[in-house]
DNA sequence: CGGTAACCGAGACGGTACGTCGGGTCTTTCG
DNA sequence: CGAAAGACCCGACGTACCGTCTCGGTTACCG
């Protein structure tokens, strides 16, 4: 993998090695051949000793999740179309399109599986999920401030519906995940919000 | 595990062995100590030779998922309150209550993790999920026939909104899964359905 | 402990694997390229899983020593020339010639090194050494019975003088180990025995 | 190990560090817990960087053997009792007593093991052994000059019998190594010498 | 007297081998 | 002839050391 020699950095952590490990991790996670990413192959492909991985990460799951967070966390821009439905549709489309990619989906599936076994990975997963949720929650709060969502609405549950559908489809693979689904779900959620507003009004 | 001696049955398949294997599988899946259920421990605990497992199941994942399906698949009665919201609330409450139990949740988490690695398990998971979805889909279709849901509504997506939230919370564990969530989600979905009806009417 | 005769079910030890392991061990020990015989290479060369080695031997040293004992223990015939000096010369010549071979010497050196670290190997070495000593002790006892060695002579020390010289030269390599040395040492020891006889007589 | 701070010596070799390394090496070699003295533990215990060891010694074995030579090489005084047997008995008693000490024996065993693997150590061992042999050879030559040993006698083989017995017992541990053995062996060797003298005379 | 060369403690690095664990197959013996 | 027992091959696991490297610092020598 790393043909060109990576220089030692003495007694300080070698940033180049860290990068190589994470890059290779994303690469391997992306393969959906079912091969479950071994530490040996990871180390070999990164041109790194296994100890260098274990020195900095407590477990395989931790590496994979950090790698995943880097990849999947590639910022989804927060749109501002002026309406809840427009914002949702744009955000969901970008999000679903990302997660729908074969490679990213594979990363997500492997990571979630790892998180079920490894407590470290679990914690990383929790943090990753939280960071993603925060973005969407912000979008919804803005809409609420604009008066498009009732004050008492359960924003968390709305967020869960989005990411729930996303993970569910990624993990089980029973249905597609693309622009059409994003649009449909955006409409459903804005309908939910509108209905509650009407309640409050009436 | 099997204190009393299970008799050999000679040349015919030993149903008792099959039962013991599935029972032990559920038991081990239920432990959420993170220990990942090995075939050896499964065979030992069931008082069964490993070959007896492999004779009847193609892989570890297949056993575990079949075990899970037995447990988690305990039939949720399909309610009939006369209204979509009532039906949903009853169904979701029962479903969430089941999945929210520590043991069942543990089984689900382990099974989903297994399904990400093992193709056999993946297929089983797909089938299990499909069977569960069919029930809820039936409930929604009935409501559509009653005129509570628009003809063009994406029922599959509504089903996903339910099971997506369920799996998402089970797997990540960032929020509770109980009657309150069931009620809130039932209300949201029926609102969403009603909104589409209004569109169609106008 | 409490178990009486259990008839043993299940697959039996694979004798071919055992032989392959020991043969390969001798082969690898024999290389005096300094490469220290790893379990991995041993298993690979024998076409055997590592576990199969660890199932039957407690440590690497134990395998190597058993292999060595088989090789070096190839029976040295006990000569019967009628005189102590003749017997000694024949026995020592055969023994030294064996140990002097490059391959056997290499096996001996590696084994002794292993025995210094590994308690299991140490015990095996003790047993091997003891079995070799017994043969020579028997030869000396016969000579004592014939009256060629004084009753009070320290036979154990005489045996040590033989094997001491042998191991010393094998391990340090400061001098040859062949027929000439055998003859010289045989003469020295029979002289030494004769001297004690004279003492007793005088 | 080194509680008090060792002062830097700038660009000149730090003698204190060298001493600390050798002292710790002897200390660790002396443990007969079978733990095989690693460079890391050696460096840590000496409060020294690993590079400081590799700067001055070509390999682990070299350090250990130099340490051993220092300890075991503590000069055995060459006695002068006037007779071969007396000289031998005194010299052997002192030598055996030294090597018989648990700590020294442990050092010797570990060093010899190291010498079988490491070429540097092997060479050091050869040199050490040679220096020890020279002393005993000198003692024998003096006796030959006095006419107590025949001119044609194989002094080297006599020396080998002494050190052979010593190493053999140290390495295998099948018998004690003390004054009694020293006396018995001294008598045996002087008997050998006397016998050859008689031959020459007759 | 200000570089600079060689030493030092520290510790990360790429590797190799370790001994263990688990997966899935194969073989033996019993009922 | 199915089922238990369990040995087999394979390969990943996480750890221990190896010998190399770079760092930041100290001290002695040299210009």
XYZ file of N, CA, C and O in Angstrom, chain B residues 32-168:
548
model
N -26.150 -9.869 27.731
C -25.535 -8.714 27.062
C -24.174 -8.409 27.666
O -23.764 -7.285 27.794
N -23.452 -9.481 28.007
C -22.090 -9.274 28.516
C -21.106 -9.069 27.371
O -19.923 -8.940 27.579
N -21.621 -9.060 26.155
C -20.743 -8.828 25.015
C -20.048 -10.080 24.519
O -19.450 -10.080 23.454
N -20.120 -11.160 25.311
C -19.503 -12.404 24.864
C -20.255 -12.912 23.643
O -21.474 -13.069 23.686
N -19.535 -13.149 22.527
C -20.212 -13.310 21.250
C -20.688 -14.711 20.883
O -20.603 -15.062 19.731
N -21.198 -15.491 21.765
C -21.850 -16.760 21.463
C -21.067 -17.620 20.467
O -21.210 -17.459 19.250
N -20.253 -18.507 20.965
C -19.495 -19.374 20.080
C -20.240 -20.679 19.849
O -21.074 -21.081 20.659
N -19.916 -21.320 18.739
C -20.536 -22.601 18.434
C -20.142 -23.627 19.491
O -20.949 -24.460 19.904
N -18.925 -23.557 19.930
C -18.462 -24.508 20.937
C -19.262 -24.387 22.215
O -19.702 -25.373 22.790
N -19.410 -23.141 22.677
C -20.145 -22.951 23.926
C -21.607 -23.339 23.731
O -22.235 -23.916 24.615
N -22.118 -23.025 22.559
C -23.500 -23.374 22.257
C -23.685 -24.891 22.314
O -24.596 -25.408 22.989
N -22.804 -25.604 21.653
C -22.890 -27.062 21.632
C -22.728 -27.630 23.041
O -23.489 -28.498 23.479
N -21.748 -27.101 23.751
C -21.489 -27.606 25.099
C -22.699 -27.378 25.994
O -23.150 -28.278 26.704
N -23.218 -26.149 25.951
C -24.333 -25.807 26.825
C -25.582 -26.610 26.471
O -26.393 -26.939 27.339
N -25.717 -26.937 25.192
C -26.892 -27.704 24.789
C -26.663 -29.207 24.956
O -27.573 -30.004 24.745
N -25.430 -29.566 25.303
C -25.113 -30.986 25.451
C -25.223 -31.713 24.130
O -25.775 -32.806 24.017
N -24.628 -31.118 23.119
C -24.825 -31.542 21.738
C -23.481 -31.504 21.031
O -22.626 -30.703 21.376
N -23.256 -32.367 20.079
C -22.038 -32.304 19.295
C -22.119 -31.172 18.298
O -23.201 -30.816 17.842
N -20.963 -30.588 17.969
C -20.993 -29.476 17.021
C -21.600 -29.915 15.696
O -22.325 -29.175 15.041
N -21.291 -31.140 15.308
C -21.759 -31.640 14.027
C -23.280 -31.646 13.944
O -23.857 -31.436 12.891
N -23.892 -31.867 15.081
C -25.356 -31.893 15.100
C -25.914 -30.518 14.750
O -26.974 -30.393 14.141
N -25.179 -29.499 15.138
C -25.599 -28.156 14.752
C -25.403 -27.962 13.260
O -26.316 -27.556 12.545
N -24.195 -28.305 12.808
C -23.911 -28.074 11.396
C -24.702 -29.010 10.480
O -24.810 -28.747 9.278
N -25.211 -30.072 11.029
C -26.024 -30.944 10.207
C -27.323 -30.261 9.818
O -27.868 -30.489 8.751
N -27.795 -29.411 10.705
C -29.125 -28.849 10.483
C -29.138 -27.377 10.136
O -30.140 -26.848 9.664
N -28.060 -26.694 10.408
C -27.988 -25.275 10.051
C -26.705 -25.031 9.276
O -25.681 -25.659 9.571
N -26.745 -24.133 8.335
C -25.566 -23.938 7.489
C -24.453 -23.150 8.166
O -23.311 -23.218 7.739
N -24.779 -22.391 9.200
C -23.759 -21.554 9.830
C -24.247 -21.105 11.193
O -25.417 -21.251 11.534
N -23.346 -20.534 11.924
C -23.696 -20.068 13.255
C -24.827 -19.055 13.196
O -25.814 -19.145 13.937
N -24.685 -18.077 12.292
C -25.674 -17.009 12.199
C -27.077 -17.545 11.981
O -28.046 -17.016 12.536
N -27.175 -18.598 11.184
C -28.490 -19.151 10.893
C -29.161 -19.673 12.163
O -30.348 -19.432 12.397
N -28.388 -20.357 12.996
C -28.955 -20.852 14.255
C -29.441 -19.701 15.100
O -30.580 -19.705 15.593
N -28.577 -18.716 15.236
C -28.891 -17.612 16.138
C -30.137 -16.860 15.665
O -31.005 -16.508 16.470
N -30.214 -16.652 14.367
C -31.366 -15.903 13.881
C -32.650 -16.699 13.999
O -33.703 -16.154 14.294
N -32.527 -18.005 13.761
C -33.747 -18.802 13.925
C -34.201 -18.752 15.382
O -35.401 -18.611 15.671
N -33.231 -18.803 16.252
C -33.552 -18.706 17.678
C -34.217 -17.367 17.977
O -35.231 -17.301 18.673
N -33.633 -16.334 17.427
C -34.186 -15.005 17.666
C -35.607 -14.893 17.124
O -36.506 -14.384 17.791
N -35.776 -15.389 15.899
C -37.094 -15.283 15.285
C -38.134 -15.951 16.178
O -39.239 -15.437 16.346
N -37.754 -17.076 16.765
C -38.684 -17.754 17.663
C -39.057 -16.875 18.839
O -40.218 -16.754 19.195
N -38.038 -16.269 19.393
C -38.301 -15.472 20.584
C -39.013 -14.167 20.264
O -40.088 -13.896 20.776
N -38.354 -13.371 19.400
C -38.876 -12.033 19.141
C -40.138 -12.104 18.291
O -40.929 -11.174 18.263
N -40.275 -13.215 17.589
C -41.420 -13.354 16.699
C -42.699 -13.752 17.406
O -43.707 -13.962 16.752
N -42.615 -13.834 18.704
C -43.830 -14.163 19.436
C -44.931 -13.214 18.957
O -44.774 -12.001 18.984
N -46.027 -13.777 18.510
C -46.969 -12.949 17.774
C -47.562 -11.805 18.571
O -48.067 -11.972 19.682
N -47.427 -10.646 17.942
C -48.084 -9.456 18.459
C -49.505 -9.511 17.902
O -49.691 -9.575 16.687
N -50.502 -9.472 18.744
C -51.872 -9.529 18.231
C -52.178 -8.274 17.418
O -51.773 -7.174 17.783
N -52.868 -8.448 16.300
C -53.250 -7.293 15.492
C -54.541 -6.709 16.067
O -55.569 -7.371 16.093
N -54.435 -5.477 16.563
C -55.604 -4.882 17.252
C -56.646 -4.426 16.236
O -56.357 -4.280 15.050
N -57.795 -4.194 16.721
C -58.863 -3.674 15.852
C -59.748 -2.717 16.637
O -60.811 -3.062 17.138
N -59.248 -1.471 16.749
C -59.967 -0.479 17.551
C -60.919 0.321 16.687
O -61.685 1.138 17.192
N -60.838 0.156 15.407
C -61.730 0.884 14.528
C -61.085 2.118 13.924
O -61.504 2.599 12.876
N -60.033 2.641 14.541
C -59.350 3.813 13.975
C -57.873 3.492 13.749
O -57.304 2.656 14.436
N -57.306 4.184 12.773
C -55.884 3.982 12.492
C -55.044 4.295 13.720
O -54.200 3.518 14.125
N -55.326 5.444 14.304
C -54.496 5.859 15.440
C -54.601 4.874 16.592
O -53.606 4.522 17.210
N -55.792 4.404 16.824
C -55.970 3.429 17.903
C -55.239 2.137 17.614
O -54.526 1.604 18.474
N -55.409 1.654 16.385
C -54.718 0.426 16.019
C -53.198 0.582 16.148
O -52.509 -0.279 16.703
N -52.722 1.682 15.585
C -51.265 1.907 15.628
C -50.757 1.966 17.056
O -49.753 1.348 17.408
N -51.458 2.707 17.860
C -51.003 2.886 19.243
C -50.931 1.555 19.971
O -49.949 1.266 20.649
N -51.965 0.734 19.763
C -51.972 -0.568 20.434
C -50.837 -1.466 19.914
O -50.091 -2.079 20.679
N -50.719 -1.490 18.586
C -49.704 -2.351 17.984
C -48.288 -1.910 18.359
O -47.437 -2.713 18.756
N -48.068 -0.619 18.252
C -46.732 -0.109 18.571
C -46.392 -0.306 20.047
O -45.256 -0.632 20.388
N -47.382 -0.097 20.885
C -47.121 -0.260 22.320
C -46.679 -1.687 22.607
O -45.680 -1.919 23.297
N -47.407 -2.652 22.042
C -47.044 -4.050 22.269
C -45.666 -4.358 21.689
O -44.831 -5.029 22.315
N -45.439 -3.858 20.486
C -44.163 -4.112 19.810
C -42.984 -3.500 20.576
O -41.978 -4.159 20.844
N -43.115 -2.228 20.883
C -42.036 -1.530 21.583
C -41.807 -2.145 22.955
O -40.665 -2.285 23.401
N -42.890 -2.509 23.605
C -42.728 -3.100 24.934
C -41.906 -4.385 24.835
O -41.007 -4.625 25.623
N -42.215 -5.171 23.820
C -41.465 -6.417 23.613
C -39.993 -6.152 23.342
O -39.110 -6.691 24.022
N -39.723 -5.293 22.357
C -38.336 -5.032 21.972
C -37.575 -4.271 23.046
O -36.348 -4.279 23.075
N -38.319 -3.607 23.914
C -37.667 -2.813 24.941
C -37.133 -3.652 26.096
O -36.271 -3.204 26.846
N -37.642 -4.864 26.197
C -37.132 -5.728 27.281
C -35.637 -5.957 27.109
O -35.154 -6.188 26.003
N -34.929 -5.947 28.211
C -33.478 -6.071 28.149
C -33.053 -7.308 27.366
O -32.203 -7.252 26.475
N -33.679 -8.432 27.660
C -33.250 -9.672 27.043
C -33.542 -9.693 25.549
O -32.665 -9.992 24.733
N -34.767 -9.341 25.196
C -35.110 -9.331 23.779
C -34.243 -8.340 23.015
O -33.759 -8.638 21.919
N -34.024 -7.184 23.607
C -33.198 -6.181 22.936
C -31.813 -6.757 22.668
O -31.243 -6.587 21.588
N -31.292 -7.459 23.653
C -29.971 -8.062 23.508
C -29.957 -9.072 22.365
O -29.023 -9.105 21.552
N -30.989 -9.888 22.298
C -31.096 -10.859 21.217
C -31.129 -10.142 19.868
O -30.427 -10.531 18.928
N -31.908 -9.095 19.791
C -32.020 -8.367 18.530
C -30.688 -7.767 18.115
O -30.277 -7.867 16.954
N -30.006 -7.161 19.071
C -28.724 -6.526 18.760
C -27.710 -7.551 18.257
O -27.055 -7.347 17.231
N -27.600 -8.658 18.988
C -26.660 -9.693 18.564
C -27.016 -10.248 17.198
O -26.144 -10.513 16.367
N -28.292 -10.425 16.977
C -28.718 -11.012 15.720
C -28.418 -10.082 14.548
O -27.958 -10.524 13.493
N -28.697 -8.810 14.737
C -28.438 -7.877 13.653
C -26.941 -7.804 13.355
O -26.534 -7.740 12.189
N -26.148 -7.838 14.405
C -24.691 -7.842 14.197
C -24.282 -9.078 13.396
O -23.502 -8.991 12.441
N -24.815 -10.208 13.784
C -24.496 -11.453 13.097
C -24.901 -11.368 11.628
O -24.183 -11.820 10.734
N -26.058 -10.759 11.397
C -26.575 -10.686 10.028
C -25.695 -9.835 9.127
O -25.729 -9.970 7.901
N -24.883 -8.945 9.717
C -24.011 -8.120 8.896
C -22.815 -8.903 8.386
O -22.161 -8.515 7.428
N -22.502 -10.009 9.051
C -21.310 -10.762 8.673
C -21.651 -12.013 7.888
O -20.944 -12.380 6.958
N -22.717 -12.669 8.312
C -23.004 -14.005 7.804
C -24.133 -13.948 6.772
O -25.252 -13.559 7.087
N -23.850 -14.303 5.543
C -24.875 -14.241 4.487
C -26.121 -15.053 4.825
O -27.231 -14.605 4.566
N -25.917 -16.221 5.446
C -27.081 -17.010 5.822
C -27.939 -16.251 6.821
O -29.152 -16.174 6.707
N -27.249 -15.702 7.792
C -27.963 -14.947 8.810
C -28.671 -13.755 8.178
O -29.795 -13.402 8.546
N -27.987 -13.160 7.207
C -28.550 -11.990 6.528
C -29.891 -12.355 5.891
O -30.877 -11.630 6.028
N -29.916 -13.496 5.240
C -31.140 -13.917 4.569
C -32.240 -14.197 5.589
O -33.392 -13.784 5.413
N -31.860 -14.883 6.642
C -32.828 -15.143 7.711
C -33.383 -13.839 8.259
O -34.586 -13.720 8.508
N -32.473 -12.880 8.472
C -32.892 -11.599 9.012
C -33.886 -10.932 8.070
O -34.925 -10.429 8.499
N -33.547 -10.968 6.780
C -34.432 -10.398 5.777
C -35.835 -11.029 5.889
O -36.852 -10.327 5.898
N -35.859 -12.345 6.000
C -37.146 -13.043 6.066
C -37.892 -12.679 7.347
O -39.099 -12.412 7.337
N -37.156 -12.646 8.439
C -37.776 -12.299 9.719
C -38.382 -10.902 9.661
O -39.558 -10.679 10.010
N -37.576 -9.966 9.195
C -38.016 -8.585 9.096
C -39.253 -8.498 8.194
O -40.228 -7.804 8.493
N -39.197 -9.236 7.088
C -40.302 -9.198 6.143
C -41.598 -9.676 6.800
O -42.664 -9.072 6.624
N -41.486 -10.740 7.569
C -42.693 -11.288 8.197
C -43.293 -10.279 9.180
O -44.508 -10.140 9.280
N -42.396 -9.590 9.901
C -42.887 -8.583 10.843
C -43.541 -7.409 10.110
O -44.575 -6.902 10.514
N -42.896 -7.014 9.007
C -43.408 -5.889 8.240
C -44.783 -6.200 7.663
O -45.643 -5.330 7.563
N -44.954 -7.474 7.298
C -46.212 -7.841 6.656
C -47.403 -7.589 7.581
O -48.455 -7.126 7.147
N -47.192 -7.883 8.843
C -48.273 -7.694 9.804
C -48.702 -6.222 9.876
O -49.881 -5.881 9.748
N -47.680 -5.365 10.037
C -47.985 -3.938 10.141
C -48.557 -3.401 8.825
O -49.485 -2.571 8.804
N -47.995 -3.898 7.728
C -48.519 -3.474 6.428
C -50.001 -3.829 6.311
O -50.818 -3.012 5.834
N -50.339 -5.016 6.767
C -51.742 -5.436 6.740
C -52.617 -4.479 7.531
O -53.696 -4.068 7.072
N -52.131 -4.090 8.676
C -52.883 -3.154 9.521
C -53.129 -1.844 8.777
O -54.239 -1.284 8.809
N -52.084 -1.374 8.091
C -52.215 -0.106 7.367
C -53.157 -0.250 6.174
O -53.960 0.650 5.886
N -53.048 -1.386 5.501
C -53.923 -1.596 4.339
C -55.397 -1.578 4.751
O -56.259 -1.049 4.042
N -55.627 -2.182 5.878
C -56.999 -2.184 6.380
C -57.486 -0.742 6.575
O -58.609 -0.385 6.214
N -56.602 0.095 7.169
C -56.960 1.497 7.392
C -57.172 2.216 6.060
O -58.058 3.072 5.916
N -56.334 1.858 5.074
C -56.499 2.481 3.762
C -57.860 2.096 3.169
O -58.560 2.932 2.611
N -58.200 0.833 3.341
C -59.500 0.381 2.826
C -60.637 1.129 3.512
O -61.698 1.363 2.924
N -60.385 1.476 4.756
C -61.419 2.225 5.492
C -61.434 3.699 5.088
O -62.234 4.476 5.576
N -60.445 4.095 4.282
C -60.382 5.484 3.858
C -59.601 6.384 4.803
O -59.661 7.606 4.691
N -58.827 5.788 5.704
C -58.044 6.619 6.641
C -56.663 6.966 6.095
O -55.938 7.777 6.676
N -56.273 6.279 5.056
C -54.975 6.564 4.432
C -55.230 6.738 2.942
O -56.014 5.992 2.342
N -54.555 7.730 2.360
C -54.733 7.990 0.932
C -54.256 6.805 0.112
O -53.325 6.082 0.512
N -54.865 6.624 -1.032
C -54.544 5.477 -1.891
C -53.072 5.497 -2.317
O -52.421 4.467 -2.411
N -52.561 6.688 -2.570
C -51.189 6.751 -3.098
C -50.104 6.759 -2.032
O -48.932 6.886 -2.349
N -50.460 6.639 -0.752
C -49.452 6.746 0.319
C -48.434 5.609 0.242
O -48.757 4.495 -0.161
N -47.251 5.936 0.642
C -46.165 4.944 0.614
C -46.181 4.141 1.908
O -45.533 4.496 2.887
N -46.968 3.071 1.895
C -47.113 2.284 3.128
C -45.776 1.718 3.601
O -45.487 1.661 4.797
N -44.959 1.288 2.629
C -43.659 0.700 3.010
C -42.843 1.690 3.834
O -42.194 1.320 4.826
N -42.888 2.956 3.430
C -42.116 3.953 4.168
C -42.696 4.150 5.571
O -41.956 4.331 6.542
N -43.996 4.088 5.674
C -44.589 4.227 7.009
C -44.158 3.067 7.907
O -43.849 3.262 9.089
N -44.160 1.888 7.328
C -43.708 0.727 8.102
C -42.256 0.930 8.544
O -41.882 0.669 9.679
N -41.461 1.438 7.599
C -40.055 1.700 7.925
C -39.910 2.727 9.027
O -38.984 2.660 9.843
N -40.796 3.713 9.032
C -40.700 4.728 10.088
C -40.887 4.082 11.455
O -40.218 4.445 12.419
N -41.741 3.077 11.503
C -41.957 2.388 12.782
C -40.760 1.512 13.146
O -40.111 1.698 14.181
N -40.451 0.572 12.266
C -39.382 -0.374 12.604
C -38.004 0.277 12.584
O -37.082 -0.149 13.273
N -37.897 1.356 11.766
C -36.642 2.091 11.768
C -36.378 2.663 13.146
O -35.296 2.480 13.714
N -37.378 3.349 13.684
C -37.211 3.924 15.027
C -36.892 2.824 16.035
O -35.996 2.969 16.871
N -37.609 1.707 15.898
C -37.394 0.607 16.844
C -35.948 0.092 16.808
O -35.239 0.085 17.815
N -35.500 -0.316 15.628
C -34.138 -0.864 15.516
C -33.080 0.165 15.889
O -32.102 -0.148 16.567
N -33.304 1.386 15.428
C -32.350 2.466 15.700
C -32.136 2.614 17.203
O -31.006 2.664 17.686
